Amino acid sequence: MTGTTRLEPEIALERLATFGVYQDPSAFAVDGVVPRVALAVSSPEAVAEVLAVCAAAELGVIPWGGGGQMGLGNVPERYDVALDLRGLSRIVQYEPADLTIAVQAGRTLADLEEALAANGQMLPIDAAEPERITVGGLVATGLGCPRRFGHGSLRDLIIGITVALPDGTLAKGGGIVVKNVSGYDMMRLHFGALGALGVIVQANFKVLPAPEAQRSVLLAFADAAAAAEAALTLRGSQLAPTALVVLAPPVVRQLDLGMTGWVLAARCEGPEAAVIRQADRLRESGGIAAREADVLDREQTIAFWRALQSLLDARPQRDRLRLRIGERPSRLSELAGHVVTELGSALAGLVLDYGSGLAYVTVSGTVDALRLAWDKLAEVGQHAVLLAAPAAVKVGTDVFGRHPDGIAVMRRLKETFDPDRVLNRGRFIAHL
Amino acid sequence: MDRAAIRERLVSIVGADGVLDRPDELLVYEYDASDEVFAGHHHPDFVVLPRTAEQVSAIVRLANEVGLPVIPRGAGTGLAGGALALRGGILVVLTRMNRILEVNERDGYAVVEPGVINLELSNALQPRGYFFAPDPASQRACTIGGNVGNNSGGPHCLKYGVTTNHILGLEVVLPDGERIWTGGPVPETPGVDLTGVLVGSEGTLGIVTKVMVRLTRLPEAVSVLLAAFPDIESASHGTSAIIAAGILPAALEMMDHLTIKAVEDAFHAGYPREAGAVLLVELDGLQEIVTENTTRVAEICRQHGAWEVRVARTKEERDLLWLGRKSAFGAMGRLASNYYLVDTTVPRTKLPATMRRVEELSREYKLSIANVFHAGDGNLHPLVLFDRQRPGEVERVLECTTEILRYCVDVGGTLSGEHGIGFEKRDYMTLVFTTEDLCAMAGLKKSFDPRELFNPEKVLPSGFRCAEVGLFRQQALAQRLGLEYV
């Protein structure tokens, strides 16, 4: 931003009070770094103004939703202002007959679900803590859930976005219609960009009719290979489960499923009669080699997948590490074998999402052991990301793993949209 | 570098049979499927037909060296002037890159070159039990690269989502000539979602040289039914009622009386000629669901005034019902010597009002308008019929279509659902987007293509050149903060 006279940081911090309400900054620590101030804002315009002031004073800002996924990201390089967005909680527009909704970023998933459920609709996104996690957080982190197999991820459902930029403007992309090719896809530019290019203040989604019925089929296998083979068979079938995962024994114990070994879980959603029949057929075609089978009813299904989600998200971790490895479904089994061998008794959890090809690994142990585990696994698979770990493990590495092609373009995007590195400084890929 | 030297360099890259520059050779590349009355003819300096990604990269590097614009092009079926050489330059035609390189059913993807024809891909996948879901009406001619460039959909978008939902990764040559892969077979690639940004960017950010597409499993059962309604309004209400009942058809298409007549005259698809509108509904999925929903949809249509509901009993009958829809644009030749296709999207609930407005405008401007569209997702295609030889008619068509677009945007819709902005609609962008929105988009463009050599004059309206935008933003920020701009 050459050409603009700078603001003194202290003056800038004072000026911020006109745009929001100061809060206790200690509640907004990220990787142990406590901001100088925490500011709760309640309008998109205020977010833009705050960013402009911070840009002029070169202050570092971290947008804050529910804080539930703040484990994702590198250790912040500069963190002056926590921007609490929970005050932006309005449903801006909801037309049930159009199956679309526009919602402000600070609204929690639970509050959004409630509005949709009142009209028999849903956003097919599972979260461990829907009362806490916000729409903005979901979009900014871009983390999916196994249900993407049947319904697509949030990336597939987002149809419009509004972001506040560090130049003090609000910019939107997309709209509130499901088919839209008017201009660049700004939704996907910001989806999963960890708020490094702009602060998401509103997102528009297409929503789905809620299924009349839900069931889940659980099949227990003696070993990983048998479970994997069953998962791949179901994946290639026409039975259309909406989620398909394999759980390693420690996870089976942790979720208290009353089974032993490796458990394949498949979710069925749809009209009552079809779901019952589908669950039967899934059990028949996937369970040939299974030694135990169980079918969960609707409530059990919802509870099971939510509990499972608590092993897949990016909530901050103090004494353990959670990482995600992307690998083709046909190679997930091999990957799992490698992970088990490498980690041995340090492996505290392993969930293989056969619907997408993502393996979620939990490791427990000392900081040194955790660091060693990351060193061993950072290079495997198509990509590996450290979802959450103690800050000491994160230092000196990039939690986003190997840099993909196109990192030069990503750098230029950061330079264009956030030349003063106001947003999430250092936290995104390549410490942008 | 003079023209002959550039030509020689191009020949050294792609061979003599891959470079066209004689006026007669260039003629067919001066326009695309958009109406030339509106888009005009634009003369590229060279047309180059590469066979490999390496060649594309070398062409782009050369263009950079000599400062010539680069315009990617597939089959030229685009309807928004997106593949026109507005500032001359090198038109990179990718139709020779047309191989299906890999099909991996187990992991659910295929890798294809951009020149592969959409329908050929689905035909190749079908025996293996899969298909590629995006199916534009032009699927017999359009290329996958073009689908990616325009994020162009089709009837099956209703259930399966738009093209961007089916593109897993891209090999792309960036404006500096660098060749990269974005995305991949597994989702959530770390970093900025460059695949998502590139899809629908209309060749302004890079040239796609390989596409990794998602394979969709063929459904267990399919059912197609046709419902004849007295008018568009009742058919629109029928559409809303189907969705409101929680049924998500694979496709839900509507045709008005004018279209039905034209289609019947041309193709004899068996549509009831006397209907004011027909709905074509495809349901797919598990057998139990399809059977139940077919009955429910038929009931809903009857409740909303359908006087005939016909369910196709065989694949041949299903194909015949679809033939009418997919050939509708072609059949328009029977009604008028020219038509202008408006591609716009409104929220589905605004369909009846929008159709009334289109009818009003048709009377007001004394122009026949046929309607054939994706009713399920509100993507309208009013076809304004005209005769370009008649004095004043072209201007009237432009005014009329502008009014249609304006109305659609006013009720919450947008400028294009699947055909793109290109050159033709770029100046309408200000109807939907503010200066701030467009500046952000220009910032995106600038991050990829700072010299603005890639498909120039497209998507963004005039006045949104990258350099101007940077200056504008800095001044605005200084002003907002009460600081001095030096």
PDB file of N, CA, C and O in Angstrom, chain A residues 1-3 5 15 97-98 144 148 155-156 167 172 178-179 181-182 184 232 235-236 238 274 277 281 324 328 330 357 383 405 412 416, chain B residues 106-107 109 165 181 186-188 193 204 217-218 220 288-289 348-349 374 379 414 416 418 432 437 447 473-474 477 480-481 483-484 486:
ATOM      1  N   MET A   1       0.831  -1.205   0.000  1.00  0.00           N
ATOM      2  CA  MET A   1       0.000   0.000   0.000  1.00  0.00           C
ATOM      3  C   MET A   1       0.861   1.249   0.000  1.00  0.00           C
ATOM      4  O   MET A   1       0.574   2.192   0.722  1.00  0.00           O
ATOM      5  N   THR A   2       1.906   1.226  -0.776  1.00  0.00           N
ATOM      6  CA  THR A   2       2.726   2.427  -0.855  1.00  0.00           C
ATOM      7  C   THR A   2       1.856   3.578  -1.332  1.00  0.00           C
ATOM      8  O   THR A   2       0.966   3.387  -2.148  1.00  0.00           O
ATOM      9  N   GLY A   3       2.099   4.725  -0.791  1.00  0.00           N
ATOM     10  CA  GLY A   3       1.311   5.867  -1.236  1.00  0.00           C
ATOM     11  C   GLY A   3       0.321   6.313  -0.190  1.00  0.00           C
ATOM     12  O   GLY A   3      -0.252   7.381  -0.293  1.00  0.00           O
ATOM     13  N   THR A   5      -0.275   7.287   3.759  1.00  0.00           N
ATOM     14  CA  THR A   5       0.407   7.599   5.003  1.00  0.00           C
ATOM     15  C   THR A   5      -0.034   6.614   6.079  1.00  0.00           C
ATOM     16  O   THR A   5      -1.193   6.262   6.179  1.00  0.00           O
ATOM     17  N   ARG A  15      -8.766   3.825  17.808  1.00  0.00           N
ATOM     18  CA  ARG A  15      -9.802   4.100  16.819  1.00  0.00           C
ATOM     19  C   ARG A  15     -10.748   2.909  16.616  1.00  0.00           C
ATOM     20  O   ARG A  15     -11.901   3.068  16.250  1.00  0.00           O
ATOM     21  N   ALA A  97     -38.654 -22.288  -0.627  1.00  0.00           N
ATOM     22  CA  ALA A  97     -39.075 -22.864  -1.912  1.00  0.00           C
ATOM     23  C   ALA A  97     -37.959 -22.824  -2.956  1.00  0.00           C
ATOM     24  O   ALA A  97     -37.994 -23.561  -3.923  1.00  0.00           O
ATOM     25  N   ASP A  98     -36.982 -21.945  -2.746  1.00  0.00           N
ATOM     26  CA  ASP A  98     -35.854 -21.886  -3.681  1.00  0.00           C
ATOM     27  C   ASP A  98     -34.703 -22.785  -3.242  1.00  0.00           C
ATOM     28  O   ASP A  98     -33.717 -22.912  -3.963  1.00  0.00           O
ATOM     29  N   GLY A 144     -14.125 -30.747   5.414  1.00  0.00           N
ATOM     30  CA  GLY A 144     -15.350 -31.457   5.074  1.00  0.00           C
ATOM     31  C   GLY A 144     -15.712 -32.517   6.091  1.00  0.00           C
ATOM     32  O   GLY A 144     -15.094 -32.647   7.150  1.00  0.00           O
ATOM     33  N   ARG A 148     -19.960 -35.811   2.567  1.00  0.00           N
ATOM     34  CA  ARG A 148     -19.699 -35.227   1.253  1.00  0.00           C
ATOM     35  C   ARG A 148     -19.862 -36.271   0.151  1.00  0.00           C
ATOM     36  O   ARG A 148     -20.125 -35.933  -0.993  1.00  0.00           O
ATOM     37  N   ARG A 155     -18.109 -26.876  -0.133  1.00  0.00           N
ATOM     38  CA  ARG A 155     -17.569 -26.258  -1.357  1.00  0.00           C
ATOM     39  C   ARG A 155     -18.548 -26.394  -2.514  1.00  0.00           C
ATOM     40  O   ARG A 155     -18.642 -25.528  -3.369  1.00  0.00           O
ATOM     41  N   ASP A 156     -19.260 -27.519  -2.548  1.00  0.00           N
ATOM     42  CA  ASP A 156     -20.215 -27.743  -3.636  1.00  0.00           C
ATOM     43  C   ASP A 156     -21.524 -27.010  -3.400  1.00  0.00           C
ATOM     44  O   ASP A 156     -22.343 -26.876  -4.303  1.00  0.00           O
ATOM     45  N   ASP A 167      -8.563  -3.433   2.273  1.00  0.00           N
ATOM     46  CA  ASP A 167      -8.608  -2.050   1.788  1.00  0.00           C
ATOM     47  C   ASP A 167      -9.889  -1.363   2.255  1.00  0.00           C
ATOM     48  O   ASP A 167     -10.199  -0.251   1.825  1.00  0.00           O
ATOM     49  N   LYS A 172     -18.479  -8.841  -3.012  1.00  0.00           N
ATOM     50  CA  LYS A 172     -19.239 -10.090  -3.081  1.00  0.00           C
ATOM     51  C   LYS A 172     -18.941 -10.825  -4.385  1.00  0.00           C
ATOM     52  O   LYS A 172     -18.436 -10.252  -5.352  1.00  0.00           O
ATOM     53  N   VAL A 178     -28.665 -21.046  -7.910  1.00  0.00           N
ATOM     54  CA  VAL A 178     -27.788 -22.218  -7.894  1.00  0.00           C
ATOM     55  C   VAL A 178     -26.919 -22.342  -9.143  1.00  0.00           C
ATOM     56  O   VAL A 178     -25.884 -22.979  -9.114  1.00  0.00           O
ATOM     57  N   LYS A 179     -27.360 -21.764 -10.234  1.00  0.00           N
ATOM     58  CA  LYS A 179     -26.518 -21.767 -11.423  1.00  0.00           C
ATOM     59  C   LYS A 179     -26.118 -20.334 -11.710  1.00  0.00           C
ATOM     60  O   LYS A 179     -26.973 -19.473 -11.874  1.00  0.00           O
ATOM     61  N   VAL A 181     -22.777 -18.186 -13.567  1.00  0.00           N
ATOM     62  CA  VAL A 181     -21.418 -18.066 -14.103  1.00  0.00           C
ATOM     63  C   VAL A 181     -21.122 -16.612 -14.443  1.00  0.00           C
ATOM     64  O   VAL A 181     -20.460 -16.319 -15.421  1.00  0.00           O
ATOM     65  N   SER A 182     -21.627 -15.732 -13.595  1.00  0.00           N
ATOM     66  CA  SER A 182     -21.405 -14.304 -13.817  1.00  0.00           C
ATOM     67  C   SER A 182     -20.154 -13.868 -13.066  1.00  0.00           C
ATOM     68  O   SER A 182     -20.189 -13.595 -11.877  1.00  0.00           O
ATOM     69  N   TYR A 184     -15.962 -14.140 -11.833  1.00  0.00           N
ATOM     70  CA  TYR A 184     -15.078 -15.147 -11.243  1.00  0.00           C
ATOM     71  C   TYR A 184     -15.710 -15.795 -10.019  1.00  0.00           C
ATOM     72  O   TYR A 184     -16.550 -15.206  -9.340  1.00  0.00           O
ATOM     73  N   LEU A 232     -14.545 -50.511  -0.615  1.00  0.00           N
ATOM     74  CA  LEU A 232     -14.360 -50.229  -2.042  1.00  0.00           C
ATOM     75  C   LEU A 232     -15.484 -50.840  -2.874  1.00  0.00           C
ATOM     76  O   LEU A 232     -15.923 -50.252  -3.870  1.00  0.00           O
ATOM     77  N   ARG A 235     -18.401 -48.565  -2.405  1.00  0.00           N
ATOM     78  CA  ARG A 235     -18.122 -47.293  -3.083  1.00  0.00           C
ATOM     79  C   ARG A 235     -18.438 -47.398  -4.575  1.00  0.00           C
ATOM     80  O   ARG A 235     -18.981 -46.473  -5.169  1.00  0.00           O
ATOM     81  N   GLY A 236     -18.122 -48.524  -5.167  1.00  0.00           N
ATOM     82  CA  GLY A 236     -18.354 -48.697  -6.597  1.00  0.00           C
ATOM     83  C   GLY A 236     -19.739 -49.221  -6.942  1.00  0.00           C
ATOM     84  O   GLY A 236     -20.056 -49.399  -8.107  1.00  0.00           O
ATOM     85  N   GLN A 238     -24.089 -49.297  -6.838  1.00  0.00           N
ATOM     86  CA  GLN A 238     -25.127 -48.292  -7.098  1.00  0.00           C
ATOM     87  C   GLN A 238     -25.968 -48.028  -5.859  1.00  0.00           C
ATOM     88  O   GLN A 238     -27.023 -47.413  -5.927  1.00  0.00           O
ATOM     89  N   ALA A 274     -37.135 -46.797   1.211  1.00  0.00           N
ATOM     90  CA  ALA A 274     -35.888 -46.945   0.457  1.00  0.00           C
ATOM     91  C   ALA A 274     -34.706 -47.093   1.403  1.00  0.00           C
ATOM     92  O   ALA A 274     -33.779 -47.860   1.138  1.00  0.00           O
ATOM     93  N   ARG A 277     -34.616 -50.628   2.898  1.00  0.00           N
ATOM     94  CA  ARG A 277     -34.178 -51.572   1.881  1.00  0.00           C
ATOM     95  C   ARG A 277     -32.686 -51.373   1.567  1.00  0.00           C
ATOM     96  O   ARG A 277     -31.932 -52.340   1.417  1.00  0.00           O
ATOM     97  N   ARG A 281     -29.584 -53.989   1.890  1.00  0.00           N
ATOM     98  CA  ARG A 281     -28.738 -54.346   0.748  1.00  0.00           C
ATOM     99  C   ARG A 281     -27.272 -54.026   1.018  1.00  0.00           C
ATOM    100  O   ARG A 281     -26.374 -54.741   0.586  1.00  0.00           O
ATOM    101  N   ARG A 324      -4.292 -35.006   8.747  1.00  0.00           N
ATOM    102  CA  ARG A 324      -5.135 -35.564   7.703  1.00  0.00           C
ATOM    103  C   ARG A 324      -4.275 -35.845   6.479  1.00  0.00           C
ATOM    104  O   ARG A 324      -3.498 -34.985   6.059  1.00  0.00           O
ATOM    105  N   ARG A 328      -5.750 -41.719  -2.575  1.00  0.00           N
ATOM    106  CA  ARG A 328      -6.818 -42.320  -3.361  1.00  0.00           C
ATOM    107  C   ARG A 328      -7.484 -43.441  -2.572  1.00  0.00           C
ATOM    108  O   ARG A 328      -6.792 -44.216  -1.911  1.00  0.00           O
ATOM    109  N   SER A 330      -8.427 -46.303  -3.350  1.00  0.00           N
ATOM    110  CA  SER A 330      -7.877 -47.641  -3.596  1.00  0.00           C
ATOM    111  C   SER A 330      -6.544 -47.855  -2.879  1.00  0.00           C
ATOM    112  O   SER A 330      -6.073 -48.975  -2.766  1.00  0.00           O
ATOM    113  N   GLY A 357     -11.390 -40.253   0.257  1.00  0.00           N
ATOM    114  CA  GLY A 357      -9.973 -40.564   0.197  1.00  0.00           C
ATOM    115  C   GLY A 357      -9.174 -39.730   1.186  1.00  0.00           C
ATOM    116  O   GLY A 357      -8.105 -39.236   0.859  1.00  0.00           O
ATOM    117  N   HIS A 383      -1.466 -35.545  -0.175  1.00  0.00           N
ATOM    118  CA  HIS A 383      -1.169 -34.366   0.632  1.00  0.00           C
ATOM    119  C   HIS A 383      -1.408 -34.689   2.098  1.00  0.00           C
ATOM    120  O   HIS A 383      -2.192 -35.577   2.420  1.00  0.00           O
ATOM    121  N   ASP A 405       1.689 -27.289  -6.458  1.00  0.00           N
ATOM    122  CA  ASP A 405       1.951 -26.414  -7.603  1.00  0.00           C
ATOM    123  C   ASP A 405       1.151 -25.123  -7.401  1.00  0.00           C
ATOM    124  O   ASP A 405       0.141 -25.115  -6.712  1.00  0.00           O
ATOM    125  N   ARG A 412       0.966 -14.322  -5.012  1.00  0.00           N
ATOM    126  CA  ARG A 412       0.520 -13.084  -5.677  1.00  0.00           C
ATOM    127  C   ARG A 412      -0.904 -12.719  -5.241  1.00  0.00           C
ATOM    128  O   ARG A 412      -1.230 -11.547  -5.111  1.00  0.00           O
ATOM    129  N   THR A 416      -1.904  -9.242  -3.603  1.00  0.00           N
ATOM    130  CA  THR A 416      -2.928  -8.389  -4.194  1.00  0.00           C
ATOM    131  C   THR A 416      -4.020  -8.050  -3.181  1.00  0.00           C
ATOM    132  O   THR A 416      -4.420  -6.901  -3.049  1.00  0.00           O
TER     133      THR A 416
ATOM    134  N   ARG B 106     -12.159 -47.185  -9.811  1.00  0.00           N
ATOM    135  CA  ARG B 106     -12.037 -47.485  -8.390  1.00  0.00           C
ATOM    136  C   ARG B 106     -11.882 -46.208  -7.563  1.00  0.00           C
ATOM    137  O   ARG B 106     -12.425 -46.088  -6.478  1.00  0.00           O
ATOM    138  N   ASP B 107     -11.158 -45.235  -8.116  1.00  0.00           N
ATOM    139  CA  ASP B 107     -10.979 -43.980  -7.395  1.00  0.00           C
ATOM    140  C   ASP B 107     -11.882 -42.868  -7.915  1.00  0.00           C
ATOM    141  O   ASP B 107     -11.830 -41.741  -7.432  1.00  0.00           O
ATOM    142  N   TYR B 109     -12.280 -41.215 -10.967  1.00  0.00           N
ATOM    143  CA  TYR B 109     -11.912 -40.055 -11.782  1.00  0.00           C
ATOM    144  C   TYR B 109     -11.454 -40.491 -13.166  1.00  0.00           C
ATOM    145  O   TYR B 109     -11.146 -41.669 -13.399  1.00  0.00           O
ATOM    146  N   ASN B 165     -18.439 -28.692  -9.588  1.00  0.00           N
ATOM    147  CA  ASN B 165     -18.540 -29.773  -8.609  1.00  0.00           C
ATOM    148  C   ASN B 165     -17.980 -31.096  -9.150  1.00  0.00           C
ATOM    149  O   ASN B 165     -17.837 -32.057  -8.408  1.00  0.00           O
ATOM    150  N   TRP B 181      -0.207 -28.371 -11.988  1.00  0.00           N
ATOM    151  CA  TRP B 181      -1.409 -29.158 -11.690  1.00  0.00           C
ATOM    152  C   TRP B 181      -2.078 -28.544 -10.468  1.00  0.00           C
ATOM    153  O   TRP B 181      -1.416 -28.219  -9.490  1.00  0.00           O
ATOM    154  N   VAL B 186      -7.993 -36.463  -4.727  1.00  0.00           N
ATOM    155  CA  VAL B 186      -8.471 -36.407  -3.345  1.00  0.00           C
ATOM    156  C   VAL B 186      -8.785 -34.947  -3.001  1.00  0.00           C
ATOM    157  O   VAL B 186      -8.010 -34.068  -3.345  1.00  0.00           O
ATOM    158  N   PRO B 187      -9.912 -34.690  -2.350  1.00  0.00           N
ATOM    159  CA  PRO B 187     -10.282 -33.289  -2.092  1.00  0.00           C
ATOM    160  C   PRO B 187      -9.421 -32.632  -1.015  1.00  0.00           C
ATOM    161  O   PRO B 187      -8.583 -33.279  -0.398  1.00  0.00           O
ATOM    162  N   GLU B 188      -9.691 -31.352  -0.815  1.00  0.00           N
ATOM    163  CA  GLU B 188      -9.058 -30.563   0.246  1.00  0.00           C
ATOM    164  C   GLU B 188      -7.545 -30.451   0.080  1.00  0.00           C
ATOM    165  O   GLU B 188      -6.778 -30.526   1.042  1.00  0.00           O
ATOM    166  N   ASP B 193      -7.782 -22.766  -3.409  1.00  0.00           N
ATOM    167  CA  ASP B 193      -8.458 -23.696  -4.309  1.00  0.00           C
ATOM    168  C   ASP B 193      -8.369 -23.166  -5.746  1.00  0.00           C
ATOM    169  O   ASP B 193      -9.316 -22.606  -6.288  1.00  0.00           O
ATOM    170  N   THR B 204      -9.437 -16.712 -19.034  1.00  0.00           N
ATOM    171  CA  THR B 204      -8.759 -15.439 -18.777  1.00  0.00           C
ATOM    172  C   THR B 204      -7.624 -15.590 -17.772  1.00  0.00           C
ATOM    173  O   THR B 204      -6.870 -14.650 -17.541  1.00  0.00           O
ATOM    174  N   ARG B 217     -21.403 -42.521 -10.669  1.00  0.00           N
ATOM    175  CA  ARG B 217     -21.934 -43.865 -10.901  1.00  0.00           C
ATOM    176  C   ARG B 217     -23.285 -43.745 -11.579  1.00  0.00           C
ATOM    177  O   ARG B 217     -24.120 -42.928 -11.176  1.00  0.00           O
ATOM    178  N   LEU B 218     -23.498 -44.559 -12.611  1.00  0.00           N
ATOM    179  CA  LEU B 218     -24.824 -44.583 -13.238  1.00  0.00           C
ATOM    180  C   LEU B 218     -25.832 -45.031 -12.197  1.00  0.00           C
ATOM    181  O   LEU B 218     -25.575 -45.961 -11.437  1.00  0.00           O
ATOM    182  N   GLU B 220     -29.066 -46.743 -10.399  1.00  0.00           N
ATOM    183  CA  GLU B 220     -29.674 -48.069 -10.549  1.00  0.00           C
ATOM    184  C   GLU B 220     -30.916 -47.995 -11.437  1.00  0.00           C
ATOM    185  O   GLU B 220     -31.159 -48.873 -12.253  1.00  0.00           O
ATOM    186  N   GLU B 288     -36.321 -48.231  -5.528  1.00  0.00           N
ATOM    187  CA  GLU B 288     -37.479 -47.945  -4.653  1.00  0.00           C
ATOM    188  C   GLU B 288     -37.829 -46.460  -4.687  1.00  0.00           C
ATOM    189  O   GLU B 288     -38.991 -46.079  -4.704  1.00  0.00           O
ATOM    190  N   ILE B 289     -36.787 -45.628  -4.657  1.00  0.00           N
ATOM    191  CA  ILE B 289     -37.015 -44.180  -4.618  1.00  0.00           C
ATOM    192  C   ILE B 289     -37.604 -43.714  -5.949  1.00  0.00           C
ATOM    193  O   ILE B 289     -38.543 -42.917  -5.989  1.00  0.00           O
ATOM    194  N   ARG B 348     -36.026 -19.793  -8.219  1.00  0.00           N
ATOM    195  CA  ARG B 348     -37.104 -20.586  -8.805  1.00  0.00           C
ATOM    196  C   ARG B 348     -38.501 -20.010  -8.522  1.00  0.00           C
ATOM    197  O   ARG B 348     -39.382 -20.047  -9.366  1.00  0.00           O
ATOM    198  N   THR B 349     -38.677 -19.456  -7.331  1.00  0.00           N
ATOM    199  CA  THR B 349     -39.991 -18.908  -6.983  1.00  0.00           C
ATOM    200  C   THR B 349     -40.363 -17.710  -7.844  1.00  0.00           C
ATOM    201  O   THR B 349     -41.515 -17.305  -7.890  1.00  0.00           O
ATOM    202  N   HIS B 374     -34.197 -24.702 -17.907  1.00  0.00           N
ATOM    203  CA  HIS B 374     -33.992 -25.578 -16.762  1.00  0.00           C
ATOM    204  C   HIS B 374     -34.850 -25.049 -15.614  1.00  0.00           C
ATOM    205  O   HIS B 374     -34.383 -24.295 -14.766  1.00  0.00           O
ATOM    206  N   ASN B 379     -32.877 -21.573 -14.349  1.00  0.00           N
ATOM    207  CA  ASN B 379     -32.014 -21.095 -15.436  1.00  0.00           C
ATOM    208  C   ASN B 379     -32.847 -20.955 -16.719  1.00  0.00           C
ATOM    209  O   ASN B 379     -33.236 -21.925 -17.336  1.00  0.00           O
ATOM    210  N   THR B 414     -29.367 -13.567 -11.918  1.00  0.00           N
ATOM    211  CA  THR B 414     -28.058 -13.134 -12.382  1.00  0.00           C
ATOM    212  C   THR B 414     -27.990 -13.172 -13.905  1.00  0.00           C
ATOM    213  O   THR B 414     -28.967 -13.508 -14.576  1.00  0.00           O
ATOM    214  N   SER B 416     -25.975 -14.862 -16.096  1.00  0.00           N
ATOM    215  CA  SER B 416     -25.738 -16.077 -16.863  1.00  0.00           C
ATOM    216  C   SER B 416     -25.732 -17.290 -15.947  1.00  0.00           C
ATOM    217  O   SER B 416     -25.149 -17.250 -14.863  1.00  0.00           O
ATOM    218  N   GLU B 418     -25.028 -20.503 -17.334  1.00  0.00           N
ATOM    219  CA  GLU B 418     -24.144 -21.558 -17.822  1.00  0.00           C
ATOM    220  C   GLU B 418     -23.330 -21.178 -19.055  1.00  0.00           C
ATOM    221  O   GLU B 418     -22.419 -21.905 -19.419  1.00  0.00           O
ATOM    222  N   VAL B 432     -25.096  -6.295 -11.698  1.00  0.00           N
ATOM    223  CA  VAL B 432     -25.083  -7.245 -10.580  1.00  0.00           C
ATOM    224  C   VAL B 432     -24.043  -6.874  -9.529  1.00  0.00           C
ATOM    225  O   VAL B 432     -24.264  -7.051  -8.334  1.00  0.00           O
ATOM    226  N   ASP B 437     -16.919  -5.013  -5.832  1.00  0.00           N
ATOM    227  CA  ASP B 437     -16.948  -6.423  -6.247  1.00  0.00           C
ATOM    228  C   ASP B 437     -16.056  -6.629  -7.466  1.00  0.00           C
ATOM    229  O   ASP B 437     -15.275  -7.591  -7.535  1.00  0.00           O
ATOM    230  N   SER B 447      -3.624 -11.186 -10.351  1.00  0.00           N
ATOM    231  CA  SER B 447      -2.712 -12.124  -9.683  1.00  0.00           C
ATOM    232  C   SER B 447      -2.255 -13.232 -10.625  1.00  0.00           C
ATOM    233  O   SER B 447      -1.182 -13.806 -10.451  1.00  0.00           O
ATOM    234  N   ARG B 473      -8.112   1.474  -5.626  1.00  0.00           N
ATOM    235  CA  ARG B 473      -8.280   0.938  -4.277  1.00  0.00           C
ATOM    236  C   ARG B 473      -7.427   1.692  -3.270  1.00  0.00           C
ATOM    237  O   ARG B 473      -7.849   1.954  -2.149  1.00  0.00           O
ATOM    238  N   GLN B 474      -6.212   2.024  -3.685  1.00  0.00           N
ATOM    239  CA  GLN B 474      -5.343   2.755  -2.767  1.00  0.00           C
ATOM    240  C   GLN B 474      -5.911   4.133  -2.439  1.00  0.00           C
ATOM    241  O   GLN B 474      -5.910   4.572  -1.295  1.00  0.00           O
ATOM    242  N   LEU B 477      -8.892   3.827  -0.098  1.00  0.00           N
ATOM    243  CA  LEU B 477      -8.517   3.507   1.280  1.00  0.00           C
ATOM    244  C   LEU B 477      -8.003   4.754   1.997  1.00  0.00           C
ATOM    245  O   LEU B 477      -8.398   5.040   3.126  1.00  0.00           O
ATOM    246  N   ARG B 480     -10.889   6.934   2.856  1.00  0.00           N
ATOM    247  CA  ARG B 480     -11.728   6.388   3.913  1.00  0.00           C
ATOM    248  C   ARG B 480     -11.109   6.645   5.287  1.00  0.00           C
ATOM    249  O   ARG B 480     -11.782   6.923   6.257  1.00  0.00           O
ATOM    250  N   LEU B 481      -9.795   6.557   5.353  1.00  0.00           N
ATOM    251  CA  LEU B 481      -9.124   6.699   6.639  1.00  0.00           C
ATOM    252  C   LEU B 481      -8.746   8.152   6.937  1.00  0.00           C
ATOM    253  O   LEU B 481      -8.178   8.451   7.962  1.00  0.00           O
ATOM    254  N   LEU B 483      -6.524   9.786   5.415  1.00  0.00           N
ATOM    255  CA  LEU B 483      -5.069   9.926   5.311  1.00  0.00           C
ATOM    256  C   LEU B 483      -4.726  10.587   3.990  1.00  0.00           C
ATOM    257  O   LEU B 483      -5.522  10.577   3.057  1.00  0.00           O
ATOM    258  N   GLU B 484      -3.537  11.087   3.936  1.00  0.00           N
ATOM    259  CA  GLU B 484      -3.113  11.763   2.721  1.00  0.00           C
ATOM    260  C   GLU B 484      -2.597  10.737   1.723  1.00  0.00           C
ATOM    261  O   GLU B 484      -1.785   9.882   2.064  1.00  0.00           O
ATOM    262  N   VAL B 486      -0.272   9.976  -1.161  1.00  0.00           N
ATOM    263  CA  VAL B 486       0.895  10.633  -1.773  1.00  0.00           C
ATOM    264  C   VAL B 486       1.146  10.040  -3.161  1.00  0.00           C
ATOM    265  O   VAL B 486       1.320   8.844  -3.272  1.00  0.00           O
TER     266      VAL B 486
END
